[in-house]
Coordinates of C-alpha atoms and ligand atoms in Angstrom, one line a residue:
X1 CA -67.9 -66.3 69.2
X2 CA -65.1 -63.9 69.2
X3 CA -61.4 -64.7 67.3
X4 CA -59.5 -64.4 70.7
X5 CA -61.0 -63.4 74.2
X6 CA -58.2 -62.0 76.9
X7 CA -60.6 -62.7 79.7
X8 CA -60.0 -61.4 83.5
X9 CA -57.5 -58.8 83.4
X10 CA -57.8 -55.3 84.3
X11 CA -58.6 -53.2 81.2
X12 CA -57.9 -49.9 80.1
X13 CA -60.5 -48.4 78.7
X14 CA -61.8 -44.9 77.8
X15 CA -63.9 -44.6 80.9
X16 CA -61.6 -45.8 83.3
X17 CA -59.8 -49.4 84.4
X18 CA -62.5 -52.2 84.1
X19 CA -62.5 -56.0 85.1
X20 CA -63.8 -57.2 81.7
X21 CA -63.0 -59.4 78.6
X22 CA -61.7 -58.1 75.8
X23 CA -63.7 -59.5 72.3
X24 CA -61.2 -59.6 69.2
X25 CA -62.2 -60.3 65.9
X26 CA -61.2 -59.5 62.2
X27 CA -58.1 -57.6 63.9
X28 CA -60.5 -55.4 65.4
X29 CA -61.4 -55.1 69.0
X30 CA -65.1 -56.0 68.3
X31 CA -66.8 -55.9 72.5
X32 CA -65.7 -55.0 75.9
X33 CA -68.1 -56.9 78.4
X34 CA -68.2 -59.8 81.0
X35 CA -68.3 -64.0 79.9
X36 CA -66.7 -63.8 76.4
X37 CA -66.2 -66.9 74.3
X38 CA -63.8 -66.5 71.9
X39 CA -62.1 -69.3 69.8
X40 CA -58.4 -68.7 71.6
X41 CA -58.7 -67.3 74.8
X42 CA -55.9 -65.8 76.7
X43 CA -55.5 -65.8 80.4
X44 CA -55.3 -62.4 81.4
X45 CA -56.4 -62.5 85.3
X46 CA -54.0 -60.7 87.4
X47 CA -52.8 -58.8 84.8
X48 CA -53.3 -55.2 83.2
X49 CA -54.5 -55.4 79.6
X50 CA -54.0 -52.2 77.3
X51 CA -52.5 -50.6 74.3
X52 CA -49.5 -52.5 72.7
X53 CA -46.6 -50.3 74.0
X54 CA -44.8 -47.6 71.8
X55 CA -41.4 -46.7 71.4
X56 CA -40.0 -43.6 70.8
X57 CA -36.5 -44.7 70.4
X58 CA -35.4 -47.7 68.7
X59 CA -32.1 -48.7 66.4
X60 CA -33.0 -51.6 64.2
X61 CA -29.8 -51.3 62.4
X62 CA -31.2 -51.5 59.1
X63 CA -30.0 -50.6 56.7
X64 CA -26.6 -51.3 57.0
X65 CA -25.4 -52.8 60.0
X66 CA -27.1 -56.4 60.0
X67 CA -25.1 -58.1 62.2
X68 CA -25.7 -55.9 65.1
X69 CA -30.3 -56.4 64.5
X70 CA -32.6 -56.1 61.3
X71 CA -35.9 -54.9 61.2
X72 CA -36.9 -58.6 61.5
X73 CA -35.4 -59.6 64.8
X74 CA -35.7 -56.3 66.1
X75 CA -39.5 -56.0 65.9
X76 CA -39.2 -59.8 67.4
X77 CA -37.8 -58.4 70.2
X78 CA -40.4 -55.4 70.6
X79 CA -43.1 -57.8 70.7
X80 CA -41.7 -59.6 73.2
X81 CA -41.6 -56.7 75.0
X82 CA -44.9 -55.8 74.7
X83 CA -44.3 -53.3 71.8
X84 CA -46.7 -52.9 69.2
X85 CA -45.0 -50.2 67.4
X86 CA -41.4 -48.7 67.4
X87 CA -40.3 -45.5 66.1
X88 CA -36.8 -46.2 64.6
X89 CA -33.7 -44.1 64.3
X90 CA -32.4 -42.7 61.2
X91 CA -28.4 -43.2 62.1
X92 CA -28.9 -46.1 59.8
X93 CA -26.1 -46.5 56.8
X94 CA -26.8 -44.9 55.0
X95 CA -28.6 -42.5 57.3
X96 CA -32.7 -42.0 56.7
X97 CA -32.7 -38.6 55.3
X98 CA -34.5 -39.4 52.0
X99 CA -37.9 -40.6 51.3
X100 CA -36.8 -43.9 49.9
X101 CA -35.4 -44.9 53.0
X102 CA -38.0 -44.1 55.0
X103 CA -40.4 -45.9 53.1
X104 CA -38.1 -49.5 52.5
X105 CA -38.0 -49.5 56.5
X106 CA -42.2 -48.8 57.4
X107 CA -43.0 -51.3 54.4
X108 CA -40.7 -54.2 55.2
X109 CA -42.1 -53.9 59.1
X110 CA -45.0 -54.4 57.9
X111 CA -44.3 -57.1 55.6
X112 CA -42.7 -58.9 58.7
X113 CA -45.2 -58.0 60.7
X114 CA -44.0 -58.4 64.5
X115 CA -44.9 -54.2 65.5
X116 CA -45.4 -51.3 63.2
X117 CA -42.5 -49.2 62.2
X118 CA -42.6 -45.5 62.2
X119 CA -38.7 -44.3 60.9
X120 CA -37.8 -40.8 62.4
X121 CA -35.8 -38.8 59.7
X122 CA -32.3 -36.9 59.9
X123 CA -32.8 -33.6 60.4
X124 CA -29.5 -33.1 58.3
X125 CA -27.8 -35.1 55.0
X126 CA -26.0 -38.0 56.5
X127 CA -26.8 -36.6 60.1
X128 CA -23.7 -34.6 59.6
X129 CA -24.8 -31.5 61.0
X130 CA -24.4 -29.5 57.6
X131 CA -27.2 -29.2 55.0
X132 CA -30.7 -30.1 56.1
X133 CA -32.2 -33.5 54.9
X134 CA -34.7 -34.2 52.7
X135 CA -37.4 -32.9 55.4
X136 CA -40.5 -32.4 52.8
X137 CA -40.5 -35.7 51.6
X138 CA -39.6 -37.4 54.6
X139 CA -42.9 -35.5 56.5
X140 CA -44.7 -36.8 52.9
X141 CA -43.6 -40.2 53.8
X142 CA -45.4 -40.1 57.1
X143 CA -42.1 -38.9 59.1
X144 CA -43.3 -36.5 62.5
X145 CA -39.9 -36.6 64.5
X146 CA -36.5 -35.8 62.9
X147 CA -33.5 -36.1 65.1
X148 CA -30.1 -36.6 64.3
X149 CA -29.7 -39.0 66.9
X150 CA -25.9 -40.9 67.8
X151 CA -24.8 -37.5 67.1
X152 CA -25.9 -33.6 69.0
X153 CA -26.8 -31.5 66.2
X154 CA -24.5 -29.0 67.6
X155 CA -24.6 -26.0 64.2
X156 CA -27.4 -23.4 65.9
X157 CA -27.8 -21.6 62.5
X158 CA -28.7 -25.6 61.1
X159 CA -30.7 -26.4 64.0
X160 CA -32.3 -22.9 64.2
X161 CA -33.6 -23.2 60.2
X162 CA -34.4 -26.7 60.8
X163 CA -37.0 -25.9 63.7
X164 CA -38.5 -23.6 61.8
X165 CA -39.2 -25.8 58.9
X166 CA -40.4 -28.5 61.3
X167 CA -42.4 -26.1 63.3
X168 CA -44.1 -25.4 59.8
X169 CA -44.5 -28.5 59.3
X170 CA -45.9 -30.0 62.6
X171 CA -43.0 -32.3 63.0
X172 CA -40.9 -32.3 66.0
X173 CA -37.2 -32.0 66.7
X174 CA -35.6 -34.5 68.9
X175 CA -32.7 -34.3 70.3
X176 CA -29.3 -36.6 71.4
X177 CA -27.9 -33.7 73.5
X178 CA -24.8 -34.7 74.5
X179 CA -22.4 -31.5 73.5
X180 CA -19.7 -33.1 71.0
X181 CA -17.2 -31.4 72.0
X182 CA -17.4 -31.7 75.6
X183 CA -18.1 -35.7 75.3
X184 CA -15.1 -36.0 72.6
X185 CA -12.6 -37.9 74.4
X186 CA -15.4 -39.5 77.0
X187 CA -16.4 -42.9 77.3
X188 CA -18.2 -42.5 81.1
X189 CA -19.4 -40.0 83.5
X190 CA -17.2 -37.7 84.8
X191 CA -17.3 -38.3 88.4
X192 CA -15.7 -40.3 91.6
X193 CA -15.5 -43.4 89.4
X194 CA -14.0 -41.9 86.2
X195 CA -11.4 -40.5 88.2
X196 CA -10.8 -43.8 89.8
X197 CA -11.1 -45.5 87.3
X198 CA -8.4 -43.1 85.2
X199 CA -11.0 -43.1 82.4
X200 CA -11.9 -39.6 80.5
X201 CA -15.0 -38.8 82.1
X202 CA -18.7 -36.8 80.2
X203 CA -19.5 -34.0 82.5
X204 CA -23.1 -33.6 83.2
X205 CA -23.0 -30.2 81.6
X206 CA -22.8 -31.3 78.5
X207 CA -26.4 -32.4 78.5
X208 CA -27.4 -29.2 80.2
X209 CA -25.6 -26.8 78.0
X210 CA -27.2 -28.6 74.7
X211 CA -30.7 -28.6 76.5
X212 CA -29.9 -24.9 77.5
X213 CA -29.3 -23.7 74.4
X214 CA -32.1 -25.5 72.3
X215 CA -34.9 -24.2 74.3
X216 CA -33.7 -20.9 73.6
X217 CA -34.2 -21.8 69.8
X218 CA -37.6 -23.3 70.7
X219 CA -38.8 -19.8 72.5
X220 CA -37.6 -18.0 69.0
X221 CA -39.1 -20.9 66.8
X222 CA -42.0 -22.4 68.1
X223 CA -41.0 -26.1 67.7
X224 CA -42.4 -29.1 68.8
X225 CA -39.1 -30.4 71.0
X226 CA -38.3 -33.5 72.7
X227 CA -35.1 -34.5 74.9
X228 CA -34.2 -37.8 73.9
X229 CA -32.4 -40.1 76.4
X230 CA -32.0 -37.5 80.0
X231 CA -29.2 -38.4 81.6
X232 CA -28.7 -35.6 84.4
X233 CA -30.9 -33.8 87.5
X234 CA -30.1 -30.7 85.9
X235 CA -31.6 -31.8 82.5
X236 CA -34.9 -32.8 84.0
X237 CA -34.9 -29.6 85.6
X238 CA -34.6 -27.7 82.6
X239 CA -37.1 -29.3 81.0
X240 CA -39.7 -28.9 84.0
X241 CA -38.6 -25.3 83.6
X242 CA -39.4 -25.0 80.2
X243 CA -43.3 -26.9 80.9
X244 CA -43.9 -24.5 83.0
X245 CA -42.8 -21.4 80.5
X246 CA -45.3 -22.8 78.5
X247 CA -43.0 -24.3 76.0
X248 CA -43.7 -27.0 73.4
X249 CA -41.1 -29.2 75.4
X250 CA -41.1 -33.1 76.1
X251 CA -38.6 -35.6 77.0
X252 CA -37.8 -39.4 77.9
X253 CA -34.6 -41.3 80.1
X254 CA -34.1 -45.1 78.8
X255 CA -33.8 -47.9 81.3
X256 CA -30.6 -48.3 81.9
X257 CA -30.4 -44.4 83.0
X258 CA -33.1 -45.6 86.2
X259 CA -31.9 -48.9 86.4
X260 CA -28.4 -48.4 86.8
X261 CA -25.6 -45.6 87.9
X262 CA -21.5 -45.2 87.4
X263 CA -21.1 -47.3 90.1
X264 CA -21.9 -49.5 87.6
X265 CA -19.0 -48.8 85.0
X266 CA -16.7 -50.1 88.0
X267 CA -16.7 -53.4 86.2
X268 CA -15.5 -52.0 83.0
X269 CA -18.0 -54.1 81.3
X270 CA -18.8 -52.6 78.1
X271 CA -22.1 -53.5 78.2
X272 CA -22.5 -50.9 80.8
X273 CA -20.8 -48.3 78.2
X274 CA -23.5 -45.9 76.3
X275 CA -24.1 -42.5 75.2
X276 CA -25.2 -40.7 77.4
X277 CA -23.4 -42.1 79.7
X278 CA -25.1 -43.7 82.6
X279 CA -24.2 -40.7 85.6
X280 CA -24.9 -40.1 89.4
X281 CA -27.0 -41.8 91.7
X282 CA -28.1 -39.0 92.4
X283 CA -28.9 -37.9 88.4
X284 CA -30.5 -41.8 88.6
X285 CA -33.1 -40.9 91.8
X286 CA -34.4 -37.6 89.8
X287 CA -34.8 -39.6 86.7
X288 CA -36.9 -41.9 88.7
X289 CA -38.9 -39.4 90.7
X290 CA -38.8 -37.5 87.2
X291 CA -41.3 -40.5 85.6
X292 CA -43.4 -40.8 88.8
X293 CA -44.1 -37.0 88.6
X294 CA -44.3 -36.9 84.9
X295 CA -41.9 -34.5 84.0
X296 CA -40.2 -37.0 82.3
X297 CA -43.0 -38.2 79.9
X298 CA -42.4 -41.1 78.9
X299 CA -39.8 -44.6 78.9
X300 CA -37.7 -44.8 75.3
X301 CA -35.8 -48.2 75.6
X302 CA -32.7 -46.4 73.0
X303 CA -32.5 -49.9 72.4
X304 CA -29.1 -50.6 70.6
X305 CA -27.9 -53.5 69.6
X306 CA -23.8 -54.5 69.1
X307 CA -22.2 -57.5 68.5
X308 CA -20.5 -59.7 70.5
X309 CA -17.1 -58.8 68.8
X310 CA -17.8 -55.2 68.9
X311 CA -18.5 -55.0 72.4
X312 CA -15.7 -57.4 73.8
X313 CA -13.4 -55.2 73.7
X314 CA -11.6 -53.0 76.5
X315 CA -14.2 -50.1 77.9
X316 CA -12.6 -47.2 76.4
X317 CA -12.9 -49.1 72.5
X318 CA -16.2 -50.8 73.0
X319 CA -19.2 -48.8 71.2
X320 CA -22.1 -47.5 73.3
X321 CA -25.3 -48.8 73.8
X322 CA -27.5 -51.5 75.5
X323 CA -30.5 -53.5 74.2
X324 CA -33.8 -52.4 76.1
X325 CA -36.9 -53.7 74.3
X326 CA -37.8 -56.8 76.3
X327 CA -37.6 -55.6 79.4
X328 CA -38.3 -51.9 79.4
X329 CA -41.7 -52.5 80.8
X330 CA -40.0 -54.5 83.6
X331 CA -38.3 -51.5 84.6
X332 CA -41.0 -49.0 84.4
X333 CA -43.0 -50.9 86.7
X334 CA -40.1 -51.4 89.3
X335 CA -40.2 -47.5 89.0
X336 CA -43.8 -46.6 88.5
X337 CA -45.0 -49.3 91.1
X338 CA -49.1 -50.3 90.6
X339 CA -50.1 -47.2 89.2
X340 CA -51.5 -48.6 86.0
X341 CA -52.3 -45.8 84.2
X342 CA -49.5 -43.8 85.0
X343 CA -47.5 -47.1 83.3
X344 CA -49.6 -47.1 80.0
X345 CA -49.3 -43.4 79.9
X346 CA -45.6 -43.5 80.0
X347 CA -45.4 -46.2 77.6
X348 CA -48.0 -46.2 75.5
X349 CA -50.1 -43.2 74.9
X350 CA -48.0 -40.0 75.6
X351 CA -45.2 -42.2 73.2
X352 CA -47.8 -42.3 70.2
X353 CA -49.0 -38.5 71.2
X354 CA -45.6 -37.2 71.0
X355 CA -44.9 -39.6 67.7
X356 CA -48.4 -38.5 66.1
X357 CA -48.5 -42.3 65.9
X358 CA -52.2 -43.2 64.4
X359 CA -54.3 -46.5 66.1
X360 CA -51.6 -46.9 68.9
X361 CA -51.3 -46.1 72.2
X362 CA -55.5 -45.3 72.7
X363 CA -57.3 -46.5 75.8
X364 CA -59.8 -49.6 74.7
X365 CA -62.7 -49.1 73.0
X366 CA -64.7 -51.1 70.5
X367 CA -64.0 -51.2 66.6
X368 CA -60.4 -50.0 67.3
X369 CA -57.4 -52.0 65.6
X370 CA -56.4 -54.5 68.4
X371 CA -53.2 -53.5 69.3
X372 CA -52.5 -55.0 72.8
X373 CA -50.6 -56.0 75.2
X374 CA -51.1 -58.2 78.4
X375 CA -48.8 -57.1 81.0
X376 CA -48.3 -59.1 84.6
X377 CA -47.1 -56.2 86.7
X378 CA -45.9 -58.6 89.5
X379 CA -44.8 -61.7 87.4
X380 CA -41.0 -62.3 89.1
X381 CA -38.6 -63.6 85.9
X382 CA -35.3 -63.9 84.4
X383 CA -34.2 -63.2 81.4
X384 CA -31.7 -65.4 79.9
X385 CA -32.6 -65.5 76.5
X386 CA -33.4 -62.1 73.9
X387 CA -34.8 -62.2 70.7
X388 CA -32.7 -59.3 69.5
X389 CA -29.8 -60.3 67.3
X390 CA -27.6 -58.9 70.3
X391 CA -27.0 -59.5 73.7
X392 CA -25.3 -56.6 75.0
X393 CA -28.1 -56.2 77.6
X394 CA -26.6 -56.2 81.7
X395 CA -30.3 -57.2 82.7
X396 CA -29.7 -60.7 81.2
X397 CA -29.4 -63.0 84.6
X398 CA -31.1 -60.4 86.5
X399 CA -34.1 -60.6 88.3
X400 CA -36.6 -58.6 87.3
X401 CA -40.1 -57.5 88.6
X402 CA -43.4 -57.0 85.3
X403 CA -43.8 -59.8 82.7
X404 CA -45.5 -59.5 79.2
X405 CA -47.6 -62.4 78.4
X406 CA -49.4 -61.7 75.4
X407 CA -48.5 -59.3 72.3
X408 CA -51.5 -58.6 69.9
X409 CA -50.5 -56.4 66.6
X410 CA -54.2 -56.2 64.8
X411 CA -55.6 -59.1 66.6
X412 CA -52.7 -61.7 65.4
X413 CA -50.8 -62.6 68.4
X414 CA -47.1 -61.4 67.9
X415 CA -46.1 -62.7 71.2
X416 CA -46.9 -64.8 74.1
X417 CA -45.4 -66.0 76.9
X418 CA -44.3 -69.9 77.3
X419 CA -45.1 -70.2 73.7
Ligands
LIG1 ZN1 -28.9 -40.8 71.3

């Protein structure tokens, strides 16, 4: 008699997708085989069951900005999302570029215990693009990707010594590249609709010109890099270029960038304001075709939460972000359609590869921790409700395709649906 039993589903495991149980006990995934008892047993028939999914881009806000999400009700929201673990940013206040930091954020997770937190560190002392951060302790404290993310890291000399230390290290540099200078006065993409809408517009180039110039640095230094959050046709491009130079190059696009388009911003609803900015339809159908393919690796929610009161404000003042957590998955499957693996590779296991994540994102097998999830790929719902101390998400009353039911983060349940 097993703890829990998710019985019926379709299984990842290391040989392949299986219609078997899955035997949990002690945290542990302890058999994989047919007519399981288990004490709790979870419904899992029509549904894929595989490793909890991973994020490679999360603000939990903490510490500092406690209004907009803590580590508490952020990891809420990941497991609700199916998320087992979460790798958060450092633009935190103040920013984690120490050890200290670092530390008070992975141990509290834990303490709390919804997913597993994995803090990326600033590359640079209060992510102002200056002096580099504390990177030695930071890889000490368990740290793999630094990223001065919310802001480009736009210094080359700064980046370029940075890579190499990383490189050194074998860390890896992610990147927000949106060109500050070029972005300064934006607040949407420069298109037809910015110049309807009289607002200052982002031009796509200033993705491509960041992108450009960084894989330059990563031919000279040999980094690990990843493109955080691509935005643009011409930025997937560049990176499917640089794979096939042979370079150390990896990237992700949120779902709000495949979900939605600038079209969009004609509302002026500052929920649909965020950095980058959503762009083309056009940009949107590469992004898409970019996941199928796998040029674009994997799906990073860049969830980010905002207050009400922050965001209900006029466009142009309103700060930029969307939450994405509890219905990432949704939207990968809308884009990835029935390909199962394809969905836990984009979510789950290139995520952890990339993070150097240990115990996540692995395909089943016995005497592994039991992170899972249980994921209805055709479930129809609505979300109304987020467990995220925000709500400025533009999926809420939406109809969306790809349900979680069940969260497991070592064998405890962390989620399920109904419940
Ligand atoms: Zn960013």
């Amino acid at each position: 008699m097993f703890d829990i039993v998710i019985s019926g589903g379709s299984v990842l495991t290391r040989t392949g997708i299986e219609q078997i149980d899955v035997g949990i006990a002690d945290g542990f995934i302890a058999a994989l085989g047919s007519g399981l008892e288990g004490s709790e047993m979870i419904d899992a028939s029509g549904a894929w069951v595989g490793p909890g999914l991973v994020d490679l881009h999360t603000h939990l806000r903490e510490p500092g900005e406690e209004w907009k999400e803590d580590i508490a009700t952020g990891t809420a929201a990941a497991a609700a999302g199916g998320y087992t673990a979460v790798v958060a940013m450092p633009n935190t206040v103040p920013a984690i570029d120490n050890a200290q930091i670092a530390f008070y954020v992975s141990e509290r997770a834990r303490r709390i215990g919804y997913a597993d937190v994995f803090p990326a560190g600033a590359i640079t002392m209060g992510r102002l693009g200056e002096h580099m951060a504390h990177i030695d302790e930071l890889w000490d404290a368990g740290v793999r990707i630094f990223t001065d993310d919310g802001t480009s890291l736009d210094n080359a000399a700064v980046l370029r010594l940075a890579m190499d230390y990383i490189a050194n290290l074998g860390g890896v540099v992610a990147q927000h590249a949106v060109d500050s200078t070029l972005s300064a006065h934006g607040c949407m993409h420069e298109g037809t609709v910015s110049s309807r809408l009289g607002m200052y517009g982002i031009p796509s180039e200033a993705e491509e010109i960041v992108i450009a110039r960084d894989l330059a640095l990563v031919r000279l230094t040999g980094v690990r890099y990843h493109v955080q959050h691509v935005s643009t046709a011409r930025g997937v491009e560049l990176v499917a270029a640089a794979k096939a130079d042979g370079l150390p190059v990896t990237c992700e696009v949120t779902p709000h960038h495949l979900t939605f388009d600038h079209n969009d911003v004609e509302t002026t609803d500052p929920d649909f304001k965020m950095m980058p900015p959503l762009r083309s339809e056009t940009d949107r159908e590469a992004l898409r075709e970019g996941v199928r393919d796998g040029v674009i690796d994997i799906v990073a929610t860049d969830h980010a939460p905002h207050a009400a009161r922050e965001k209900e404000v006029p466009f142009e003042h309103a700060p930029n972000g969307v939450t994405g957590l509890e219905w990432a998955a949704s939207v990968a499957v809308e884009t990835i359609g029935d390909d199962m693996a394809r969905f836990f590779e984009a979510l789950s296991m290139t995520p952890a590869s990339i993070g150097q994540i240990p115990a996540h994102g692995l395909a089943l097998a016995a005497d592994q921790p039991a992170h899972l999830v249980v994921f209805d790929p055709v479930a129809e719902w609505t979300p109304e409700t987020t467990r995220s101390r925000s709500r400025n998400a533009p999926y809420l009353g939406t109809q969306r395709t790809g349900s979680v039911r069940a969260t497991l983060l070592s064998g405890k349940i962390t989620y399920e649906a109904g419940s």
